[in-house]
């Protein structure tokens, strides 16, 4: 589109992009069917094939064993391994915490780390706890400021250690419990107003606000089975009504 030759375009790409891998689980590293990509994005698949050919030639030139090259393939003919494409195509790879980054090197992306050790680094990224608490939980933020006697914890997370002695302060503990109850009460109202769902605010809340990967949906399905079983046993629903 811009008239660059392949080598120039690839050089720009690898100097522009970095890859943050958010999981250690192989089943959570996205793999897309080549047939689907080929049908929807045929030119993209051609480019991926060329990248893979270049990648395998580079590995061979580095003396990497044939079976390892096969294991590291970005394009297998049947599928495209997106994490491998991102690892090869970026200049740096990191996890979301120091231990996570180390395990990527030692386990999940070990073959890549062995060949490209300089690519792997650690950058603890994402939303910091202090920022998340300050913006998402103003009641708790106010209580923390009250307990510490300063709001400087917002820019210095280490100051939160000052809350440890307050865990034995009955008055502070009561205020903490009151904050949790007030937040749950507000959420119950939100769920009712926006979704028509009735929730008992005295029950345990376990909330996830994000997309759900396939491997996490299995856990939700099991919870649904348990809930349905409990409804049948209690007589709330009849077994014959379950589809």
PDB file of C-alpha atoms in Angstrom:
ATOM      1  CA  UNK A   1       0.000   0.000   0.000  1.00  0.00           C
ATOM      2  CA  UNK A   2       2.856   2.390   0.773  1.00  0.00           C
ATOM      3  CA  UNK A   3       5.373   0.993  -1.665  1.00  0.00           C
ATOM      4  CA  UNK A   4       7.738  -0.569   0.865  1.00  0.00           C
ATOM      5  CA  UNK A   5       9.632  -3.699  -0.067  1.00  0.00           C
ATOM      6  CA  UNK A   6       9.163  -6.722   2.212  1.00  0.00           C
ATOM      7  CA  UNK A   7      12.378  -6.349   4.228  1.00  0.00           C
ATOM      8  CA  UNK A   8      11.710  -2.682   4.995  1.00  0.00           C
ATOM      9  CA  UNK A   9       8.110  -3.373   5.994  1.00  0.00           C
ATOM     10  CA  UNK A  10       9.161  -6.278   8.230  1.00  0.00           C
ATOM     11  CA  UNK A  11      11.865  -4.165   9.878  1.00  0.00           C
ATOM     12  CA  UNK A  12       9.316  -1.450  10.677  1.00  0.00           C
ATOM     13  CA  UNK A  13       6.887  -4.049  12.023  1.00  0.00           C
ATOM     14  CA  UNK A  14       9.345  -5.687  14.394  1.00  0.00           C
ATOM     15  CA  UNK A  15      10.542  -2.313  15.698  1.00  0.00           C
ATOM     16  CA  UNK A  16       6.986  -1.097  16.242  1.00  0.00           C
ATOM     17  CA  UNK A  17       5.233  -3.942  18.019  1.00  0.00           C
ATOM     18  CA  UNK A  18       5.725  -5.695  21.336  1.00  0.00           C
ATOM     19  CA  UNK A  19       3.723  -8.614  22.716  1.00  0.00           C
ATOM     20  CA  UNK A  20       2.261  -8.968  26.201  1.00  0.00           C
ATOM     21  CA  UNK A  21       1.191 -12.562  26.768  1.00  0.00           C
ATOM     22  CA  UNK A  22      -1.598 -12.739  29.350  1.00  0.00           C
ATOM     23  CA  UNK A  23      -1.629 -16.453  30.059  1.00  0.00           C
ATOM     24  CA  UNK A  24       0.571 -19.455  30.774  1.00  0.00           C
ATOM     25  CA  UNK A  25      -2.014 -21.985  29.643  1.00  0.00           C
ATOM     26  CA  UNK A  26      -1.349 -23.416  26.180  1.00  0.00           C
ATOM     27  CA  UNK A  27      -5.081 -23.879  25.580  1.00  0.00           C
ATOM     28  CA  UNK A  28      -5.603 -20.145  26.104  1.00  0.00           C
ATOM     29  CA  UNK A  29      -3.120 -19.156  23.383  1.00  0.00           C
ATOM     30  CA  UNK A  30      -5.379 -18.472  20.439  1.00  0.00           C
ATOM     31  CA  UNK A  31      -5.097 -20.751  17.417  1.00  0.00           C
ATOM     32  CA  UNK A  32      -7.226 -19.922  14.372  1.00  0.00           C
ATOM     33  CA  UNK A  33      -8.230 -22.295  11.566  1.00  0.00           C
ATOM     34  CA  UNK A  34      -6.340 -21.422   8.400  1.00  0.00           C
ATOM     35  CA  UNK A  35      -9.483 -22.191   6.390  1.00  0.00           C
ATOM     36  CA  UNK A  36     -11.394 -19.484   8.217  1.00  0.00           C
ATOM     37  CA  UNK A  37      -8.647 -16.881   7.812  1.00  0.00           C
ATOM     38  CA  UNK A  38      -8.224 -17.869   4.178  1.00  0.00           C
ATOM     39  CA  UNK A  39     -11.935 -17.394   3.520  1.00  0.00           C
ATOM     40  CA  UNK A  40     -12.308 -14.074   5.327  1.00  0.00           C
ATOM     41  CA  UNK A  41      -8.822 -12.580   4.989  1.00  0.00           C
ATOM     42  CA  UNK A  42      -7.070 -14.312   2.083  1.00  0.00           C
ATOM     43  CA  UNK A  43      -4.349 -11.672   1.697  1.00  0.00           C
ATOM     44  CA  UNK A  44      -3.575 -11.828   5.409  1.00  0.00           C
ATOM     45  CA  UNK A  45      -3.123 -15.586   5.171  1.00  0.00           C
ATOM     46  CA  UNK A  46      -0.697 -15.138   2.256  1.00  0.00           C
ATOM     47  CA  UNK A  47       1.337 -12.723   4.377  1.00  0.00           C
ATOM     48  CA  UNK A  48       1.268 -15.103   7.354  1.00  0.00           C
ATOM     49  CA  UNK A  49       2.505 -17.932   5.122  1.00  0.00           C
ATOM     50  CA  UNK A  50       5.391 -15.745   3.945  1.00  0.00           C
ATOM     51  CA  UNK A  51       6.238 -14.732   7.510  1.00  0.00           C
ATOM     52  CA  UNK A  52       6.246 -18.379   8.550  1.00  0.00           C
ATOM     53  CA  UNK A  53       8.525 -19.369   5.659  1.00  0.00           C
ATOM     54  CA  UNK A  54      10.932 -16.571   6.599  1.00  0.00           C
ATOM     55  CA  UNK A  55      10.744 -17.602  10.270  1.00  0.00           C
ATOM     56  CA  UNK A  56      11.495 -21.264   9.575  1.00  0.00           C
ATOM     57  CA  UNK A  57      14.409 -20.335   7.306  1.00  0.00           C
ATOM     58  CA  UNK A  58      15.779 -18.100  10.073  1.00  0.00           C
ATOM     59  CA  UNK A  59      15.489 -20.889  12.632  1.00  0.00           C
ATOM     60  CA  UNK A  60      17.201 -23.344  10.300  1.00  0.00           C
ATOM     61  CA  UNK A  61      20.055 -20.873   9.754  1.00  0.00           C
ATOM     62  CA  UNK A  62      20.435 -20.639  13.544  1.00  0.00           C
ATOM     63  CA  UNK A  63      20.882 -24.408  13.726  1.00  0.00           C
ATOM     64  CA  UNK A  64      17.552 -25.168  15.402  1.00  0.00           C
ATOM     65  CA  UNK A  65      16.562 -28.841  15.140  1.00  0.00           C
ATOM     66  CA  UNK A  66      13.900 -29.774  12.587  1.00  0.00           C
ATOM     67  CA  UNK A  67      11.463 -31.136  15.188  1.00  0.00           C
ATOM     68  CA  UNK A  68      11.765 -27.936  17.231  1.00  0.00           C
ATOM     69  CA  UNK A  69      11.148 -25.833  14.118  1.00  0.00           C
ATOM     70  CA  UNK A  70       7.986 -27.849  13.545  1.00  0.00           C
ATOM     71  CA  UNK A  71       6.883 -27.238  17.149  1.00  0.00           C
ATOM     72  CA  UNK A  72       7.493 -23.487  16.734  1.00  0.00           C
ATOM     73  CA  UNK A  73       5.674 -23.147  13.412  1.00  0.00           C
ATOM     74  CA  UNK A  74       3.407 -20.107  13.127  1.00  0.00           C
ATOM     75  CA  UNK A  75       1.450 -21.605  10.243  1.00  0.00           C
ATOM     76  CA  UNK A  76       0.923 -25.361  10.309  1.00  0.00           C
ATOM     77  CA  UNK A  77      -1.080 -25.633   7.108  1.00  0.00           C
ATOM     78  CA  UNK A  78      -4.241 -26.212   9.119  1.00  0.00           C
ATOM     79  CA  UNK A  79      -4.000 -23.435  11.664  1.00  0.00           C
ATOM     80  CA  UNK A  80      -2.318 -20.174  12.626  1.00  0.00           C
ATOM     81  CA  UNK A  81      -0.781 -19.858  16.095  1.00  0.00           C
ATOM     82  CA  UNK A  82      -1.369 -16.239  16.982  1.00  0.00           C
ATOM     83  CA  UNK A  83       0.904 -16.137  20.039  1.00  0.00           C
ATOM     84  CA  UNK A  84       3.805 -17.474  18.000  1.00  0.00           C
ATOM     85  CA  UNK A  85       3.135 -14.901  15.291  1.00  0.00           C
ATOM     86  CA  UNK A  86       3.143 -12.113  17.885  1.00  0.00           C
ATOM     87  CA  UNK A  87       6.324 -13.437  19.530  1.00  0.00           C
ATOM     88  CA  UNK A  88       8.203 -13.530  16.255  1.00  0.00           C
ATOM     89  CA  UNK A  89       6.753 -10.290  14.928  1.00  0.00           C
ATOM     90  CA  UNK A  90       7.467  -8.094  17.946  1.00  0.00           C
ATOM     91  CA  UNK A  91      10.691  -6.774  19.421  1.00  0.00           C
ATOM     92  CA  UNK A  92       9.899  -7.674  23.043  1.00  0.00           C
ATOM     93  CA  UNK A  93       7.738 -10.217  24.866  1.00  0.00           C
ATOM     94  CA  UNK A  94       6.590  -9.937  28.470  1.00  0.00           C
ATOM     95  CA  UNK A  95       4.084 -11.295  30.946  1.00  0.00           C
ATOM     96  CA  UNK A  96       1.924  -9.259  33.293  1.00  0.00           C
ATOM     97  CA  UNK A  97       4.032  -9.858  36.407  1.00  0.00           C
ATOM     98  CA  UNK A  98       7.654 -10.757  37.082  1.00  0.00           C
ATOM     99  CA  UNK A  99       6.932 -14.409  37.892  1.00  0.00           C
ATOM    100  CA  UNK A 100       4.615 -14.663  34.892  1.00  0.00           C
ATOM    101  CA  UNK A 101       7.307 -13.288  32.572  1.00  0.00           C
ATOM    102  CA  UNK A 102       9.813 -15.806  33.937  1.00  0.00           C
ATOM    103  CA  UNK A 103       7.421 -18.720  33.433  1.00  0.00           C
ATOM    104  CA  UNK A 104       6.826 -17.633  29.851  1.00  0.00           C
ATOM    105  CA  UNK A 105      10.575 -17.996  29.294  1.00  0.00           C
ATOM    106  CA  UNK A 106      10.843 -21.270  31.193  1.00  0.00           C
ATOM    107  CA  UNK A 107       7.661 -23.028  30.086  1.00  0.00           C
ATOM    108  CA  UNK A 108       5.049 -21.575  27.726  1.00  0.00           C
ATOM    109  CA  UNK A 109       7.364 -19.956  25.157  1.00  0.00           C
ATOM    110  CA  UNK A 110      10.583 -21.754  26.099  1.00  0.00           C
ATOM    111  CA  UNK A 111      11.550 -22.618  22.523  1.00  0.00           C
ATOM    112  CA  UNK A 112      11.310 -18.965  21.541  1.00  0.00           C
ATOM    113  CA  UNK A 113      13.196 -17.858  24.631  1.00  0.00           C
ATOM    114  CA  UNK A 114      16.002 -20.299  23.819  1.00  0.00           C
ATOM    115  CA  UNK A 115      16.371 -18.879  20.310  1.00  0.00           C
ATOM    116  CA  UNK A 116      15.600 -15.208  21.067  1.00  0.00           C
ATOM    117  CA  UNK A 117      16.585 -14.662  24.730  1.00  0.00           C
ATOM    118  CA  UNK A 118      16.967 -10.897  24.276  1.00  0.00           C
ATOM    119  CA  UNK A 119      13.306 -10.547  23.295  1.00  0.00           C
ATOM    120  CA  UNK A 120      12.006 -11.600  26.667  1.00  0.00           C
ATOM    121  CA  UNK A 121      11.699  -9.000  29.388  1.00  0.00           C
ATOM    122  CA  UNK A 122       9.363  -8.040  32.200  1.00  0.00           C
ATOM    123  CA  UNK A 123       7.001  -5.101  32.294  1.00  0.00           C
ATOM    124  CA  UNK A 124       4.387  -5.112  35.025  1.00  0.00           C
ATOM    125  CA  UNK A 125       1.554  -3.378  33.224  1.00  0.00           C
ATOM    126  CA  UNK A 126      -2.172  -2.907  33.348  1.00  0.00           C
ATOM    127  CA  UNK A 127      -4.230  -0.951  35.861  1.00  0.00           C
ATOM    128  CA  UNK A 128      -2.462  -0.372  39.169  1.00  0.00           C
ATOM    129  CA  UNK A 129      -4.373  -1.360  42.328  1.00  0.00           C
ATOM    130  CA  UNK A 130      -4.267   2.163  43.707  1.00  0.00           C
ATOM    131  CA  UNK A 131      -5.727   3.632  40.520  1.00  0.00           C
ATOM    132  CA  UNK A 132      -8.384   0.943  40.261  1.00  0.00           C
ATOM    133  CA  UNK A 133      -9.414   1.386  43.888  1.00  0.00           C
ATOM    134  CA  UNK A 134      -9.452   5.180  43.612  1.00  0.00           C
ATOM    135  CA  UNK A 135     -11.646   5.246  40.523  1.00  0.00           C
ATOM    136  CA  UNK A 136     -13.808   2.154  40.972  1.00  0.00           C
ATOM    137  CA  UNK A 137     -14.328   2.127  44.725  1.00  0.00           C
ATOM    138  CA  UNK A 138     -14.658   5.685  46.092  1.00  0.00           C
ATOM    139  CA  UNK A 139     -16.132   4.505  49.397  1.00  0.00           C
ATOM    140  CA  UNK A 140     -13.145   2.274  50.106  1.00  0.00           C
ATOM    141  CA  UNK A 141     -10.778   4.987  48.868  1.00  0.00           C
ATOM    142  CA  UNK A 142     -12.228   7.446  51.373  1.00  0.00           C
ATOM    143  CA  UNK A 143     -11.902   4.900  54.172  1.00  0.00           C
ATOM    144  CA  UNK A 144      -8.274   4.165  53.281  1.00  0.00           C
ATOM    145  CA  UNK A 145      -7.489   7.880  53.296  1.00  0.00           C
ATOM    146  CA  UNK A 146      -9.228   8.243  56.649  1.00  0.00           C
ATOM    147  CA  UNK A 147      -7.346   5.277  58.110  1.00  0.00           C
ATOM    148  CA  UNK A 148      -3.942   6.412  56.879  1.00  0.00           C
ATOM    149  CA  UNK A 149      -4.557  10.081  57.561  1.00  0.00           C
ATOM    150  CA  UNK A 150      -3.346  10.957  54.055  1.00  0.00           C
ATOM    151  CA  UNK A 151      -4.290  10.429  50.423  1.00  0.00           C
ATOM    152  CA  UNK A 152      -0.680  10.059  49.299  1.00  0.00           C
ATOM    153  CA  UNK A 153      -1.217   6.293  48.976  1.00  0.00           C
ATOM    154  CA  UNK A 154      -2.761   7.062  45.580  1.00  0.00           C
ATOM    155  CA  UNK A 155       0.738   7.739  44.224  1.00  0.00           C
ATOM    156  CA  UNK A 156       2.696   5.528  46.650  1.00  0.00           C
ATOM    157  CA  UNK A 157       1.204   2.059  47.020  1.00  0.00           C
ATOM    158  CA  UNK A 158       3.683   1.100  49.749  1.00  0.00           C
ATOM    159  CA  UNK A 159       1.795   3.370  52.135  1.00  0.00           C
ATOM    160  CA  UNK A 160      -1.039   0.837  52.228  1.00  0.00           C
ATOM    161  CA  UNK A 161       1.081  -1.180  54.676  1.00  0.00           C
ATOM    162  CA  UNK A 162      -0.068   1.396  57.191  1.00  0.00           C
ATOM    163  CA  UNK A 163      -3.490  -0.281  57.151  1.00  0.00           C
ATOM    164  CA  UNK A 164      -2.163  -3.516  58.683  1.00  0.00           C
ATOM    165  CA  UNK A 165      -2.460  -2.355  62.324  1.00  0.00           C
ATOM    166  CA  UNK A 166      -6.034  -1.243  61.634  1.00  0.00           C
ATOM    167  CA  UNK A 167      -7.048  -4.843  61.008  1.00  0.00           C
ATOM    168  CA  UNK A 168      -7.205  -5.119  64.827  1.00  0.00           C
ATOM    169  CA  UNK A 169      -9.109  -1.853  65.223  1.00  0.00           C
ATOM    170  CA  UNK A 170     -12.750  -2.794  65.788  1.00  0.00           C
ATOM    171  CA  UNK A 171     -14.055   0.597  64.665  1.00  0.00           C
ATOM    172  CA  UNK A 172     -12.099   0.497  61.393  1.00  0.00           C
ATOM    173  CA  UNK A 173     -13.147  -3.107  60.730  1.00  0.00           C
ATOM    174  CA  UNK A 174     -16.800  -2.123  61.173  1.00  0.00           C
ATOM    175  CA  UNK A 175     -16.354   0.770  58.746  1.00  0.00           C
ATOM    176  CA  UNK A 176     -14.684  -1.588  56.253  1.00  0.00           C
ATOM    177  CA  UNK A 177     -17.606  -4.013  56.496  1.00  0.00           C
ATOM    178  CA  UNK A 178     -20.023  -1.118  56.043  1.00  0.00           C
ATOM    179  CA  UNK A 179     -18.232  -0.076  52.836  1.00  0.00           C
ATOM    180  CA  UNK A 180     -18.532  -3.604  51.448  1.00  0.00           C
ATOM    181  CA  UNK A 181     -22.217  -3.750  52.339  1.00  0.00           C
ATOM    182  CA  UNK A 182     -22.899  -0.345  50.782  1.00  0.00           C
ATOM    183  CA  UNK A 183     -21.148  -1.375  47.565  1.00  0.00           C
ATOM    184  CA  UNK A 184     -23.114  -4.619  47.373  1.00  0.00           C
ATOM    185  CA  UNK A 185     -26.361  -2.749  48.014  1.00  0.00           C
ATOM    186  CA  UNK A 186     -25.520  -0.337  45.181  1.00  0.00           C
ATOM    187  CA  UNK A 187     -24.702  -3.200  42.841  1.00  0.00           C
ATOM    188  CA  UNK A 188     -27.958  -4.976  43.667  1.00  0.00           C
ATOM    189  CA  UNK A 189     -29.797  -1.803  42.648  1.00  0.00           C
ATOM    190  CA  UNK A 190     -27.755  -1.511  39.469  1.00  0.00           C
ATOM    191  CA  UNK A 191     -28.457  -5.125  38.473  1.00  0.00           C
ATOM    192  CA  UNK A 192     -32.167  -4.632  39.103  1.00  0.00           C
ATOM    193  CA  UNK A 193     -32.408  -1.348  37.187  1.00  0.00           C
ATOM    194  CA  UNK A 194     -30.330  -2.415  34.188  1.00  0.00           C
ATOM    195  CA  UNK A 195     -31.026  -6.146  33.866  1.00  0.00           C
ATOM    196  CA  UNK A 196     -34.122  -6.854  35.954  1.00  0.00           C
ATOM    197  CA  UNK A 197     -32.159  -9.311  38.098  1.00  0.00           C
ATOM    198  CA  UNK A 198     -32.935  -9.745  41.785  1.00  0.00           C
ATOM    199  CA  UNK A 199     -29.838 -10.478  43.889  1.00  0.00           C
ATOM    200  CA  UNK A 200     -29.673 -11.063  47.623  1.00  0.00           C
ATOM    201  CA  UNK A 201     -27.081  -8.590  48.883  1.00  0.00           C
ATOM    202  CA  UNK A 202     -26.302 -10.876  51.827  1.00  0.00           C
ATOM    203  CA  UNK A 203     -24.875 -13.579  49.557  1.00  0.00           C
ATOM    204  CA  UNK A 204     -21.290 -13.912  48.331  1.00  0.00           C
ATOM    205  CA  UNK A 205     -20.577 -11.990  45.135  1.00  0.00           C
ATOM    206  CA  UNK A 206     -18.060 -13.389  42.666  1.00  0.00           C
ATOM    207  CA  UNK A 207     -17.889 -11.041  39.714  1.00  0.00           C
ATOM    208  CA  UNK A 208     -15.885 -11.145  36.478  1.00  0.00           C
ATOM    209  CA  UNK A 209     -16.018  -8.196  34.097  1.00  0.00           C
ATOM    210  CA  UNK A 210     -14.207  -9.282  30.946  1.00  0.00           C
ATOM    211  CA  UNK A 211     -14.560 -11.560  27.967  1.00  0.00           C
ATOM    212  CA  UNK A 212     -14.747 -15.235  28.854  1.00  0.00           C
ATOM    213  CA  UNK A 213     -12.375 -17.594  27.089  1.00  0.00           C
ATOM    214  CA  UNK A 214     -13.592 -21.023  26.054  1.00  0.00           C
ATOM    215  CA  UNK A 215     -11.671 -22.786  28.818  1.00  0.00           C
ATOM    216  CA  UNK A 216     -13.303 -20.541  31.431  1.00  0.00           C
ATOM    217  CA  UNK A 217     -16.771 -21.153  30.061  1.00  0.00           C
ATOM    218  CA  UNK A 218     -16.407 -24.811  31.041  1.00  0.00           C
ATOM    219  CA  UNK A 219     -16.270 -23.774  34.698  1.00  0.00           C
ATOM    220  CA  UNK A 220     -19.379 -21.631  34.277  1.00  0.00           C
ATOM    221  CA  UNK A 221     -21.180 -24.542  32.640  1.00  0.00           C
ATOM    222  CA  UNK A 222     -20.407 -26.779  35.601  1.00  0.00           C
ATOM    223  CA  UNK A 223     -21.754 -24.109  37.946  1.00  0.00           C
ATOM    224  CA  UNK A 224     -24.915 -23.963  35.828  1.00  0.00           C
ATOM    225  CA  UNK A 225     -25.293 -27.766  36.086  1.00  0.00           C
ATOM    226  CA  UNK A 226     -24.914 -27.604  39.880  1.00  0.00           C
ATOM    227  CA  UNK A 227     -27.446 -24.766  40.091  1.00  0.00           C
ATOM    228  CA  UNK A 228     -29.935 -26.660  37.928  1.00  0.00           C
ATOM    229  CA  UNK A 229     -29.472 -29.819  40.009  1.00  0.00           C
ATOM    230  CA  UNK A 230     -30.115 -27.835  43.200  1.00  0.00           C
ATOM    231  CA  UNK A 231     -33.291 -26.361  41.673  1.00  0.00           C
ATOM    232  CA  UNK A 232     -34.553 -29.862  40.792  1.00  0.00           C
ATOM    233  CA  UNK A 233     -33.773 -31.239  44.248  1.00  0.00           C
ATOM    234  CA  UNK A 234     -35.514 -28.319  45.946  1.00  0.00           C
ATOM    235  CA  UNK A 235     -38.573 -28.641  43.754  1.00  0.00           C
ATOM    236  CA  UNK A 236     -38.107 -25.165  42.302  1.00  0.00           C
ATOM    237  CA  UNK A 237     -38.159 -26.658  38.797  1.00  0.00           C
ATOM    238  CA  UNK A 238     -39.202 -30.035  37.416  1.00  0.00           C
ATOM    239  CA  UNK A 239     -36.680 -32.293  35.729  1.00  0.00           C
ATOM    240  CA  UNK A 240     -38.907 -32.694  32.686  1.00  0.00           C
ATOM    241  CA  UNK A 241     -38.837 -28.913  32.172  1.00  0.00           C
ATOM    242  CA  UNK A 242     -35.044 -28.901  31.781  1.00  0.00           C
ATOM    243  CA  UNK A 243     -33.870 -28.848  28.169  1.00  0.00           C
TER     244      UNK A 243
END
